[in-house]
């Protein structure tokens, strides 16, 4: 059986390892495993969202409201937009997938930073599009502009702040860049970690309404998976001009999020206290990771997200470090699949973080 | 902004109306609304699956195990296959989407019955493929064979039993047909309602293992949304030759089902008692719908699913009937979007069904 040739070049996405694997493989008790690998909220979901899931469990047999009326109304209010400028996805990943399928094809080019969220490339390649990357690992808008002019991509990805490196473009420079992009080029601004970025520095805050009104070719994507603590529920959204939303809606499969996810997202959005606590924990704990890096001499980029990336140097090897920690029940993210000798660690609770520092310290002393 | 031209021909899928809409629009109390529109299990999910969702709610912030190890092992055991011949999707819809994206493109043809699940066409059109339909509404394998020879489609869809009409091909004739199809044509056998069909008539039972072993070009898709009562959780699966599974896996987004869905599906598969009760309710209640149709002179096809389709005749109009019932808090499916003057009713509990008969009777008397 032959398949579309576009598939030949796709490497399967390497997801963060699950807790179950450490339990299965090394017999570590589940409660002893600490997962700082997938940028989940270490405080968990909002207790109100957990209640909502438990309450709606008895409706597990019922498809969700496919119009997603209540969630859209809530998001519309939250972002001060109308609900026809919103689309809901199974994580913001799915919104990105819709964008690629709507706009790109085997004749298109898709522009992104050298090191950014791996799914952009996977989705682009799935339709046979050519991936263009800037030369710097981190986002550099001058390089983006040059590449844009040289290649005329159908789609540009800006990950603000950037996963897996943590740097974050200023809102102002982003707007300046967007002014120079033609209205037929779809710019996807991935704001998965925006809640953390804007809490750290208001210059990083992106306003989806302002973006949409200034640029009919821009879509802002957000998620409930990070600061809102619903990674396991798979809910994301896109905010854009009605015409973009209408096009993407043609590609949205019916019932693309689950009944409990819909209930949980509505409640999580309202629980601003839990959001605030989550962001504060992140702001408090991040400096401990920066201090640890300085102490050990690891390079890192100041992070505007809920993770930090340590660049390792010979003889330290990210794969070896990740494996060592994994066997001890500490799951972090090895960035070898991104071509980097680096590890990405989610900022956990104080207890989780101290455990990471202790284990990593022990490893470093042995080396 | 221009989009891929394939989008021009896509009509958005019309999902069954949600209970919330009847509540919002007509102020009917939620508990009074009966939904017999989306072929959900009227007995609900397995109580054990509901428990599993409630227990795992506190892990809503954690991504699911992306390898889906436990669910795959359970399904592998259930179907007596190895887990590398399995892929999990957000409903079997998503498996169908992977198949289309892996195999079809703007140069391909996709063959299906004249009246069958609407998403086949939507997915096919999303990649610009040409949809070929047999001339009979219901599946007719002679017509399929002729169309196959004439058009050489890249993909053939067989919906066994067929949604939204209810007829069901025999396993034997299906195997005979498959023998005549070239190994480079991907045949998707949608078994979403197989649990109901095989309980009614063992000649309709399809064995995914036997299919896979006899035909390396066939994929069987199944779902937890119907007999297993997890429509709101979005879990389906595909079973096929390892090479097909490997290709589709390249297109599977990470974490494509939720953490509670994974927990619920594993438990639902084990609860054979609940499955049995659900199937028995269906077998007991279906004859009431057949009798009602005979009484009123509606044509219908004997159904091998958990729904029945009534063909209406002038002056009865399916849109008017559906609207009338909707206003009374009875949601059924109008098949006007399929080009039919017909309504599809999910077989509910005895109480729900009696309510449907009473309301429809009242309507018919008024006409």
XYZ file of C-alpha atoms in Angstrom:
734
model
C 0.000 0.000 0.000
C 1.375 3.409 -0.952
C 0.552 6.566 0.973
C 0.799 10.258 0.187
C 4.482 11.079 -0.252
C 4.158 13.892 2.301
C 4.176 11.219 5.006
C 7.687 10.071 4.110
C 9.318 13.069 5.738
C 7.243 13.100 8.941
C 8.946 12.019 12.122
C 6.445 11.085 14.828
C 6.190 13.647 17.632
C 7.958 12.541 20.770
C 5.628 13.262 23.654
C 6.816 13.762 27.218
C 7.011 10.410 29.006
C 4.016 9.538 31.158
C 4.098 8.757 34.857
C 2.665 5.298 34.072
C 5.852 4.418 32.200
C 8.075 5.018 35.221
C 5.672 2.901 37.253
C 5.571 0.110 34.660
C 9.233 0.138 33.725
C 10.987 0.736 37.030
C 8.326 -0.272 39.536
C 8.371 3.161 41.171
C 5.250 3.896 43.225
C 2.950 6.230 41.302
C 2.853 8.829 44.083
C 6.646 8.992 44.115
C 6.986 9.889 40.456
C 7.381 13.604 39.729
C 6.621 14.754 36.214
C 8.207 18.030 35.198
C 8.201 17.131 31.520
C 5.066 18.439 29.849
C 4.499 21.897 31.322
C 1.395 20.860 33.171
C 0.170 23.049 36.006
C 1.781 21.629 39.186
C -1.119 22.919 41.304
C -3.480 20.813 39.238
C -6.763 21.926 37.745
C -9.022 24.413 39.475
C -10.896 22.517 42.209
C -14.069 23.945 40.672
C -13.167 22.450 37.295
C -12.523 19.086 38.946
C -15.987 19.313 40.522
C -17.474 20.139 37.129
C -15.883 17.037 35.603
C -17.197 14.845 38.418
C -20.689 16.289 38.089
C -20.866 15.816 34.339
C -19.394 12.283 34.430
C -22.903 10.836 34.414
C -23.406 12.459 31.001
C -20.403 10.687 29.511
C -22.729 9.021 26.994
C -23.960 12.360 25.629
C -22.100 14.193 22.905
C -21.141 17.735 23.895
C -23.041 20.740 22.571
C -21.287 20.980 19.227
C -22.006 24.707 18.976
C -20.033 25.068 22.251
C -22.359 27.928 23.019
C -21.535 28.437 26.697
C -17.764 28.139 26.338
C -17.735 30.480 23.371
C -19.842 33.025 25.230
C -17.449 32.828 28.203
C -14.362 33.222 26.045
C -15.998 36.038 24.082
C -16.643 37.889 27.311
C -13.154 37.160 28.622
C -11.458 38.539 25.509
C -14.077 41.190 24.747
C -14.756 39.775 21.286
C -17.833 38.321 19.599
C -18.264 34.560 19.618
C -18.160 34.332 15.808
C -14.468 35.249 16.004
C -13.785 32.125 18.085
C -13.141 28.492 17.279
C -12.600 25.708 19.821
C -10.073 22.910 19.341
C -8.849 19.785 21.102
C -5.963 21.815 22.467
C -4.611 24.765 20.503
C -2.712 22.099 18.537
C -5.899 21.321 16.695
C -6.433 24.966 15.755
C -2.920 24.923 14.294
C -3.826 21.767 12.376
C -6.954 23.449 10.961
C -4.847 26.443 9.870
C -2.337 24.257 8.048
C -5.059 22.253 6.323
C -6.987 25.384 5.361
C -4.102 27.418 4.031
C -1.067 25.272 3.172
C -0.496 22.566 0.594
C 2.348 20.891 -1.286
C 3.175 24.136 -3.076
C 3.402 26.236 0.115
C 6.141 27.326 2.425
C 5.702 27.670 6.168
C 8.061 29.898 8.162
C 9.033 29.348 11.805
C 11.883 29.847 14.258
C 14.759 27.370 14.178
C 13.746 25.898 17.539
C 10.051 26.054 18.292
C 7.060 23.786 18.973
C 7.644 20.555 17.036
C 4.036 20.143 15.923
C 4.249 23.134 13.531
C 6.632 21.183 11.344
C 4.728 17.910 11.656
C 1.445 19.510 10.575
C 3.147 21.444 7.767
C 4.808 18.329 6.438
C 1.560 16.374 6.613
C 0.285 18.464 3.681
C 3.647 18.410 1.924
C 4.478 22.060 2.650
C 8.112 23.169 2.798
C 9.351 24.270 6.198
C 11.585 27.348 6.327
C 13.378 28.139 9.563
C 15.192 31.251 10.662
C 18.875 30.767 11.494
C 18.697 31.731 15.178
C 17.253 29.214 17.577
C 15.173 31.890 19.296
C 12.691 34.222 17.575
C 14.447 37.043 15.739
C 11.989 39.225 13.851
C 14.650 40.701 11.577
C 15.412 37.192 10.383
C 11.697 36.458 10.084
C 11.255 39.545 7.915
C 14.133 38.620 5.643
C 12.903 35.050 5.281
C 9.359 36.297 4.700
C 10.520 38.545 1.851
C 12.739 35.866 0.351
C 10.324 32.926 0.529
C 6.802 34.411 0.587
C 5.449 31.746 2.949
C 1.720 30.994 3.113
C 1.954 30.739 6.900
C 4.215 32.208 9.578
C 4.351 30.762 13.097
C 5.246 32.993 16.022
C 5.347 31.234 19.370
C 5.054 34.008 21.964
C 6.556 32.999 24.379
C 8.440 30.228 22.658
C 8.278 26.552 23.543
C 10.753 24.876 24.205
C 13.200 27.748 24.737
C 11.212 30.240 26.824
C 12.084 33.557 25.185
C 9.288 36.005 24.425
C 8.821 38.725 21.807
C 7.513 42.096 22.936
C 3.973 42.936 21.943
C 5.155 46.162 20.330
C 7.786 44.592 18.088
C 5.285 41.891 17.127
C 2.801 44.535 15.957
C 5.551 46.298 13.995
C 6.484 43.035 12.311
C 2.874 42.196 11.446
C 2.470 45.528 9.651
C 5.031 44.366 7.144
C 3.293 41.115 6.318
C 0.909 40.873 3.381
C -2.742 40.264 4.241
C -2.768 36.957 2.347
C -0.110 35.431 4.614
C -1.654 33.702 7.629
C 0.254 34.498 10.807
C -0.388 32.096 13.671
C 0.487 33.529 17.054
C 0.714 30.687 19.519
C -0.026 32.146 22.928
C -0.085 28.862 24.875
C 2.073 30.397 27.627
C 0.836 33.997 27.409
C -0.689 33.934 30.911
C 2.787 33.407 32.386
C 4.513 35.905 30.103
C 2.196 38.812 30.712
C 2.270 38.261 34.478
C 6.050 38.589 34.394
C 6.243 41.556 32.030
C 3.320 43.559 30.693
C 5.312 44.374 27.544
C 4.817 40.754 26.544
C 1.022 40.851 26.817
C -0.744 40.218 23.523
C -4.330 41.360 23.172
C -6.161 39.000 20.778
C -8.876 41.587 20.107
C -6.351 44.262 19.161
C -4.438 41.775 17.008
C -7.575 40.672 15.213
C -8.770 44.212 14.607
C -5.422 45.414 13.296
C -4.638 42.347 11.206
C -7.278 40.325 9.346
C -4.596 37.740 8.562
C -3.599 36.940 12.155
C -4.959 34.177 14.348
C -4.191 34.058 18.060
C -4.307 30.617 19.668
C -4.671 29.990 23.374
C -5.065 26.938 25.553
C -6.515 25.630 28.779
C -3.646 23.114 29.028
C -1.075 25.279 30.791
C -1.924 28.027 33.309
C -5.555 26.873 33.442
C -4.414 23.397 34.487
C -6.467 21.327 32.047
C -3.730 19.609 30.026
C -5.535 16.283 30.222
C -8.808 17.724 28.948
C -7.574 19.001 25.574
C -9.208 22.373 25.094
C -7.770 25.252 23.110
C -9.133 28.106 21.038
C -8.385 30.410 18.156
C -9.370 34.073 17.875
C -9.369 35.714 14.461
C -11.289 37.609 11.844
C -14.669 35.976 11.057
C -13.485 34.949 7.591
C -10.614 32.923 8.999
C -12.894 31.365 11.620
C -15.441 30.407 8.951
C -12.770 28.712 6.844
C -11.345 26.798 9.798
C -14.831 25.771 10.922
C -15.209 23.778 7.722
C -12.359 21.582 8.902
C -13.442 21.234 12.516
C -14.766 17.714 13.104
C -18.028 17.633 15.055
C -17.719 17.031 18.798
C -13.990 17.752 18.776
C -13.806 18.171 22.533
C -15.334 15.947 25.177
C -18.377 16.623 27.336
C -16.326 16.875 30.571
C -13.755 19.115 28.820
C -16.436 21.575 27.831
C -17.770 21.713 31.393
C -14.289 22.022 32.902
C -13.082 24.795 30.589
C -16.049 27.051 31.315
C -15.441 26.784 35.055
C -11.638 27.043 34.826
C -11.941 30.323 32.938
C -14.001 31.761 35.776
C -11.681 30.621 38.561
C -9.295 33.578 38.428
C -8.058 32.806 41.938
C -6.664 29.446 40.943
C -5.099 31.011 37.858
C -3.492 33.667 40.029
C -2.133 31.092 42.485
C -0.696 29.090 39.591
C 1.052 32.111 38.130
C 2.386 33.189 41.521
C 3.840 29.757 42.185
C 5.592 30.004 38.836
C 6.981 33.478 39.512
C 8.202 32.414 42.956
C 9.834 29.178 41.882
C 11.428 30.248 38.583
C 14.315 32.126 40.311
C 15.328 28.920 42.108
C 15.897 27.321 38.720
C 17.834 30.326 37.496
C 20.007 30.257 40.603
C 20.644 26.543 40.228
C 21.710 27.080 36.615
C 24.085 29.894 37.552
C 25.551 27.802 40.339
C 26.214 24.902 37.983
C 27.268 27.059 35.066
C 24.429 26.038 32.707
C 23.403 28.512 30.055
C 19.699 29.309 30.010
C 17.351 31.857 28.477
C 15.247 33.858 30.939
C 11.902 32.166 30.571
C 8.473 33.749 30.196
C 6.732 30.393 30.515
C 6.226 27.708 33.166
C 9.393 25.859 32.177
C 13.102 26.542 31.872
C 15.590 25.090 29.420
C 19.135 24.311 30.534
C 21.752 24.032 27.805
C 24.252 21.329 28.752
C 27.867 21.058 27.714
C 30.171 18.107 27.199
C 30.618 15.778 29.009
C 27.024 16.283 30.160
C 24.562 14.692 27.784
C 20.849 15.485 27.873
C 19.772 11.949 26.990
C 21.891 10.480 29.779
C 20.659 13.072 32.289
C 17.019 12.483 31.367
C 17.428 8.727 31.632
C 19.156 8.940 34.996
C 16.431 11.152 36.399
C 13.685 9.025 34.865
C 14.982 5.944 36.669
C 14.769 7.924 39.891
C 11.137 8.807 39.157
C 11.853 12.365 37.981
C 10.525 12.962 34.477
C 11.903 15.975 32.629
C 12.108 16.682 28.908
C 15.167 15.760 26.900
C 15.487 18.159 23.952
C 17.703 15.840 21.892
C 14.783 15.393 19.471
C 15.056 19.155 18.836
C 18.743 18.682 18.009
C 19.836 20.288 21.273
C 21.971 19.029 24.142
C 19.499 20.571 26.529
C 16.828 19.657 29.028
C 13.521 21.405 29.627
C 12.119 21.346 33.138
C 8.577 22.383 34.059
C 8.452 24.667 37.078
C 6.777 22.487 39.704
C 5.702 23.018 43.274
C 8.436 23.870 45.759
C 8.608 20.245 46.932
C 8.829 18.896 43.388
C 11.491 21.409 42.441
C 13.621 20.654 45.509
C 13.467 16.983 44.591
C 14.666 17.815 41.090
C 17.559 19.916 42.388
C 18.586 17.191 44.833
C 18.504 14.394 42.266
C 20.270 16.425 39.597
C 22.870 17.491 42.156
C 23.574 13.883 43.039
C 23.990 13.082 39.364
C 26.350 15.995 38.783
C 28.509 15.004 41.755
C 28.867 11.494 40.347
C 30.061 12.770 36.992
C -7.206 35.946 2.591
C -7.473 33.001 0.215
C -7.688 29.407 1.397
C -7.131 26.056 -0.251
C -9.769 25.671 -2.971
C -10.776 22.299 -1.495
C -12.595 24.215 1.232
C -14.985 25.833 -1.242
C -17.015 22.659 -1.674
C -17.223 21.692 1.999
C -20.544 22.077 3.717
C -20.209 22.117 7.500
C -21.435 18.918 9.180
C -24.811 19.367 10.824
C -24.557 17.788 14.243
C -27.562 16.508 16.171
C -29.054 19.320 18.242
C -27.998 19.406 21.878
C -30.311 19.265 24.869
C -28.973 22.677 25.955
C -30.510 24.248 22.858
C -34.023 23.102 23.723
C -33.468 24.457 27.217
C -32.088 27.787 25.947
C -34.498 28.277 23.071
C -37.790 27.027 24.448
C -37.215 27.166 28.193
C -37.929 23.465 28.583
C -36.552 22.005 31.808
C -33.386 20.026 31.119
C -34.718 16.837 32.687
C -37.779 16.970 30.447
C -35.839 17.030 27.207
C -35.415 13.650 25.506
C -32.642 13.343 22.964
C -33.042 10.551 20.447
C -30.945 12.325 17.837
C -27.334 11.220 18.088
C -27.463 7.476 18.698
C -26.130 7.780 22.202
C -26.634 4.873 24.585
C -29.913 5.596 26.432
C -28.717 3.594 29.453
C -25.764 5.960 29.765
C -22.162 4.973 30.289
C -21.157 1.964 32.332
C -21.421 2.974 36.011
C -17.844 1.720 36.346
C -16.701 4.063 33.583
C -18.474 6.961 35.295
C -16.596 6.070 38.488
C -13.334 5.992 36.549
C -13.972 9.489 35.195
C -14.744 10.798 38.674
C -11.617 9.203 40.122
C -9.318 10.564 37.445
C -10.850 14.074 37.511
C -8.131 15.197 39.923
C -5.587 14.412 37.189
C -7.278 16.749 34.717
C -4.060 18.777 34.543
C -1.999 15.783 33.402
C -1.745 14.826 29.758
C -2.820 11.251 29.089
C -0.245 8.520 28.450
C 0.327 9.251 24.767
C 1.360 5.655 24.105
C -2.125 4.660 25.371
C -0.473 1.523 26.643
C -3.254 0.198 28.860
C -6.101 0.884 26.439
C -4.187 -0.648 23.552
C -3.375 -3.737 25.601
C -7.053 -4.077 26.547
C -8.239 -3.683 22.969
C -5.534 -6.051 21.731
C -6.762 -8.692 24.152
C -10.402 -8.022 23.281
C -9.823 -8.446 19.554
C -7.039 -11.046 19.856
C -4.587 -8.877 17.927
C -1.232 -7.310 18.801
C -1.215 -3.713 19.981
C 0.922 -2.552 17.036
C -2.088 -3.185 14.799
C -4.122 -0.627 16.762
C -4.460 3.139 16.647
C -6.621 5.240 18.975
C -8.598 8.265 17.808
C -10.877 10.951 19.187
C -13.839 8.877 18.062
C -13.521 6.630 15.028
C -14.120 9.847 13.052
C -10.537 10.788 13.688
C -9.254 7.453 12.384
C -11.235 8.135 9.210
C -9.636 11.582 9.039
C -6.143 10.050 9.362
C -6.959 7.594 6.553
C -8.088 10.357 4.209
C -5.039 12.496 4.947
C -2.674 9.541 4.596
C -4.051 8.137 1.379
C -6.161 10.664 -0.536
C -5.333 13.960 -2.208
C -6.649 16.268 -4.920
C -5.992 13.640 -7.587
C -7.877 10.856 -5.760
C -11.356 9.436 -5.856
C -13.168 8.163 -2.805
C -16.053 5.703 -3.188
C -19.011 5.418 -0.825
C -22.716 4.556 -0.735
C -25.191 7.197 -1.879
C -26.468 7.729 1.664
C -23.924 7.092 4.367
C -22.102 8.876 7.212
C -21.703 12.525 6.164
C -18.174 12.913 7.530
C -16.695 10.615 4.835
C -17.491 13.229 2.225
C -16.412 16.164 4.384
C -13.003 14.628 5.090
C -12.563 13.569 1.449
C -13.386 17.047 0.221
C -11.018 18.628 2.737
C -8.105 17.219 0.723
C -9.772 17.978 -2.605
C -10.572 14.341 -3.422
C -13.484 13.533 -5.705
C -16.399 11.732 -4.080
C -18.018 8.907 -6.056
C -21.295 7.477 -4.814
C -23.150 4.341 -5.803
C -26.648 4.898 -7.203
C -28.594 3.050 -4.495
C -29.050 4.784 -1.183
C -28.152 1.614 0.712
C -24.944 -0.404 0.278
C -25.051 -2.548 -2.855
C -21.781 -4.398 -3.401
C -22.461 -5.046 -7.082
C -22.668 -1.309 -7.597
C -19.567 -0.818 -5.460
C -17.675 -3.303 -7.613
C -18.742 -1.629 -10.838
C -17.835 1.817 -9.533
C -14.543 0.479 -8.200
C -13.617 -0.901 -11.608
C -14.741 2.230 -13.423
C -13.147 4.838 -11.151
C -10.229 3.107 -9.392
C -10.739 4.992 -6.135
C -7.896 5.381 -3.623
C -10.332 4.722 -0.790
C -13.594 2.821 -0.409
C -15.891 3.362 2.577
C -18.142 0.568 3.756
C -20.342 1.447 6.710
C -21.395 -1.897 8.212
C -24.108 -1.388 9.439
C -24.838 1.860 7.680
C -25.546 5.190 9.348
C -28.056 6.834 8.803
C -30.099 4.119 7.075
C -29.512 1.044 9.249
C -28.989 -1.702 6.654
C -26.075 -4.093 7.130
C -23.939 -6.100 4.719
C -23.269 -9.750 5.532
C -19.757 -10.592 6.651
C -19.508 -13.224 3.919
C -20.439 -10.947 1.033
C -18.091 -8.303 2.419
C -15.179 -10.749 2.329
C -16.087 -11.765 -1.237
C -16.120 -8.121 -2.277
C -12.782 -7.381 -0.613
C -11.130 -10.195 -2.564
C -11.811 -8.264 -5.734
C -10.199 -5.052 -4.547
C -6.577 -4.286 -5.355
C -4.194 -4.202 -2.389
C -3.340 -0.545 -3.036
C -6.928 0.594 -2.481
C -7.603 1.393 1.173
C -10.943 -0.011 2.313
C -12.309 1.559 5.474
C -14.877 -0.586 7.225
C -16.747 1.579 9.694
C -18.031 -0.732 12.398
C -19.400 1.964 14.725
C -22.632 -0.016 15.217
C -21.209 -3.538 14.887
C -22.040 -4.460 18.499
C -25.743 -4.045 17.726
C -25.581 -5.754 14.336
C -23.833 -8.908 15.465
C -26.147 -9.290 18.458
C -29.115 -9.292 16.100
C -27.633 -11.577 13.434
C -24.319 -13.400 13.632
C -24.025 -13.262 9.830
C -23.334 -9.550 10.234
C -20.435 -10.016 12.658
C -17.126 -8.729 11.303
C -13.943 -10.034 12.864
C -11.255 -7.316 12.665
C -8.458 -9.872 13.116
C -9.713 -12.024 10.249
C -10.198 -8.942 8.067
C -6.714 -7.688 8.797
C -5.100 -11.053 8.166
C -6.918 -11.624 4.903
C -6.590 -8.082 3.570
C -3.535 -5.875 4.191
C -5.455 -2.979 2.648
C -8.423 -3.001 5.019
C -8.856 -0.984 8.189
C -11.664 -1.710 10.625
C -12.795 1.202 12.780
C -14.731 0.875 16.000
C -15.955 3.263 18.649
C -16.796 3.623 22.313
C -19.445 6.215 21.435
C -22.383 3.894 20.747
C -22.948 0.553 22.518
C -20.201 1.366 25.037
C -22.013 4.542 26.020
C -19.107 6.979 25.861
C -20.257 9.356 23.116
C -19.204 12.372 25.142
C -15.687 11.029 25.726
C -14.590 10.725 22.088
C -12.723 7.446 21.863
C -12.476 5.258 18.778
C -9.928 2.911 17.278
C -8.637 1.445 14.057
C -7.385 -2.093 13.525
C -5.247 -2.857 10.489
C -2.005 -4.192 9.144
C 1.037 -2.699 10.918
C 2.042 -0.752 7.802
C -1.273 1.090 7.702
C -1.098 1.772 11.433
C 2.442 3.143 11.112
C 1.398 5.505 8.334
C -1.654 6.750 10.241
C 0.407 7.182 13.404
C 2.426 9.858 11.647
C -0.742 11.918 11.425
C -2.018 11.278 14.940
C -1.588 14.432 17.028
C -0.111 13.769 20.469
C -2.620 13.458 23.325
C -5.549 13.068 20.931
C -7.867 11.761 23.622
C -8.370 13.138 27.101
C -7.133 11.713 30.386
C -10.672 10.836 31.615
C -11.525 9.321 28.200
C -8.592 6.962 28.411
C -9.594 5.847 31.912
C -13.252 5.456 30.949
C -12.641 3.458 27.777
C -10.498 0.847 29.536
C -13.205 0.237 32.132
C -16.102 0.351 29.646
C -14.478 -2.377 27.567
C -14.367 -4.632 30.618
C -17.972 -4.030 31.684
C -19.560 -6.642 29.455
C -22.682 -6.669 31.626
C -23.497 -3.057 30.850
C -22.822 -3.686 27.162
C -25.159 -6.664 27.254
C -27.915 -4.673 28.971
C -27.535 -1.913 26.384
C -27.838 -4.336 23.486
C -30.806 -6.108 25.059
C -32.656 -2.839 25.547
C -32.088 -2.122 21.871
C -33.297 -5.532 20.726
C -36.402 -5.247 22.930
C -37.343 -1.733 21.933
C -36.610 -1.834 18.193
C -39.781 -3.853 17.353
C -41.929 -1.115 18.930
C -40.529 1.315 16.372
C -41.114 -1.146 13.553
C -44.707 -1.680 14.680
C -45.298 2.061 14.924
C -43.983 2.518 11.376
C -46.214 -0.256 10.021
C -49.204 1.202 11.817
C -48.609 4.622 10.314
C -47.549 3.337 6.910
C -43.977 4.690 7.022
C -41.369 2.879 4.982
C -38.286 1.832 6.934
C -35.295 -0.437 6.512
C -34.883 -3.140 9.166
C -32.107 -1.683 11.268
C -28.994 -3.381 12.609
C -28.072 -0.358 14.695
C -29.451 1.547 17.691
C -31.564 3.821 15.512
C -34.309 3.530 12.933
C -34.998 5.719 9.925
C -38.577 6.471 8.886
C -39.112 7.615 5.311
C -41.902 10.184 5.226
C -44.220 10.976 2.368
C -46.021 14.140 1.331
C -47.645 15.974 3.043
C -45.379 14.937 5.921
C -42.134 16.864 5.926
C -39.130 15.794 7.993
C -38.048 19.342 8.801
C -41.510 20.246 10.054
C -41.772 17.029 12.074
C -38.353 17.525 13.661
C -39.155 21.121 14.544
C -42.500 20.232 16.048
C -40.952 17.540 18.214
C -38.023 19.758 19.168
C -40.391 22.387 20.535
C -41.950 19.667 22.663
C -38.511 18.705 24.023
C -38.108 15.613 21.836
C -34.922 15.792 19.760
C -34.694 13.444 16.786
C -32.607 13.693 13.634
C -33.966 15.324 10.507
C -32.282 13.748 7.471
C -33.053 16.658 5.140
C -29.333 17.469 5.095
C -28.856 14.006 3.520
C -31.373 14.953 0.830
C -34.038 12.701 2.319
C -37.549 13.361 3.569
C -36.834 11.095 6.499
C -36.221 11.157 10.225
C -33.764 9.067 12.208
C -34.709 8.153 15.760
C -32.320 6.650 18.297
C -33.800 3.688 20.143
C -34.173 5.022 23.681
C -35.361 3.551 26.936
C -38.947 2.324 27.037
C -40.078 5.554 28.713
C -38.292 7.747 26.182
C -39.672 5.763 23.270
C -43.252 5.905 24.556
C -42.900 9.660 24.847
C -41.745 9.812 21.233
C -44.658 7.683 20.018
C -47.150 9.795 21.981
C -45.804 13.123 20.707
C -45.504 11.958 17.124
C -48.990 10.503 17.298
C -50.377 13.818 18.452
C -48.624 15.536 15.576
C -49.951 13.047 13.022
C -53.494 13.452 14.282
C -53.253 17.223 13.852
C -52.157 16.898 10.238
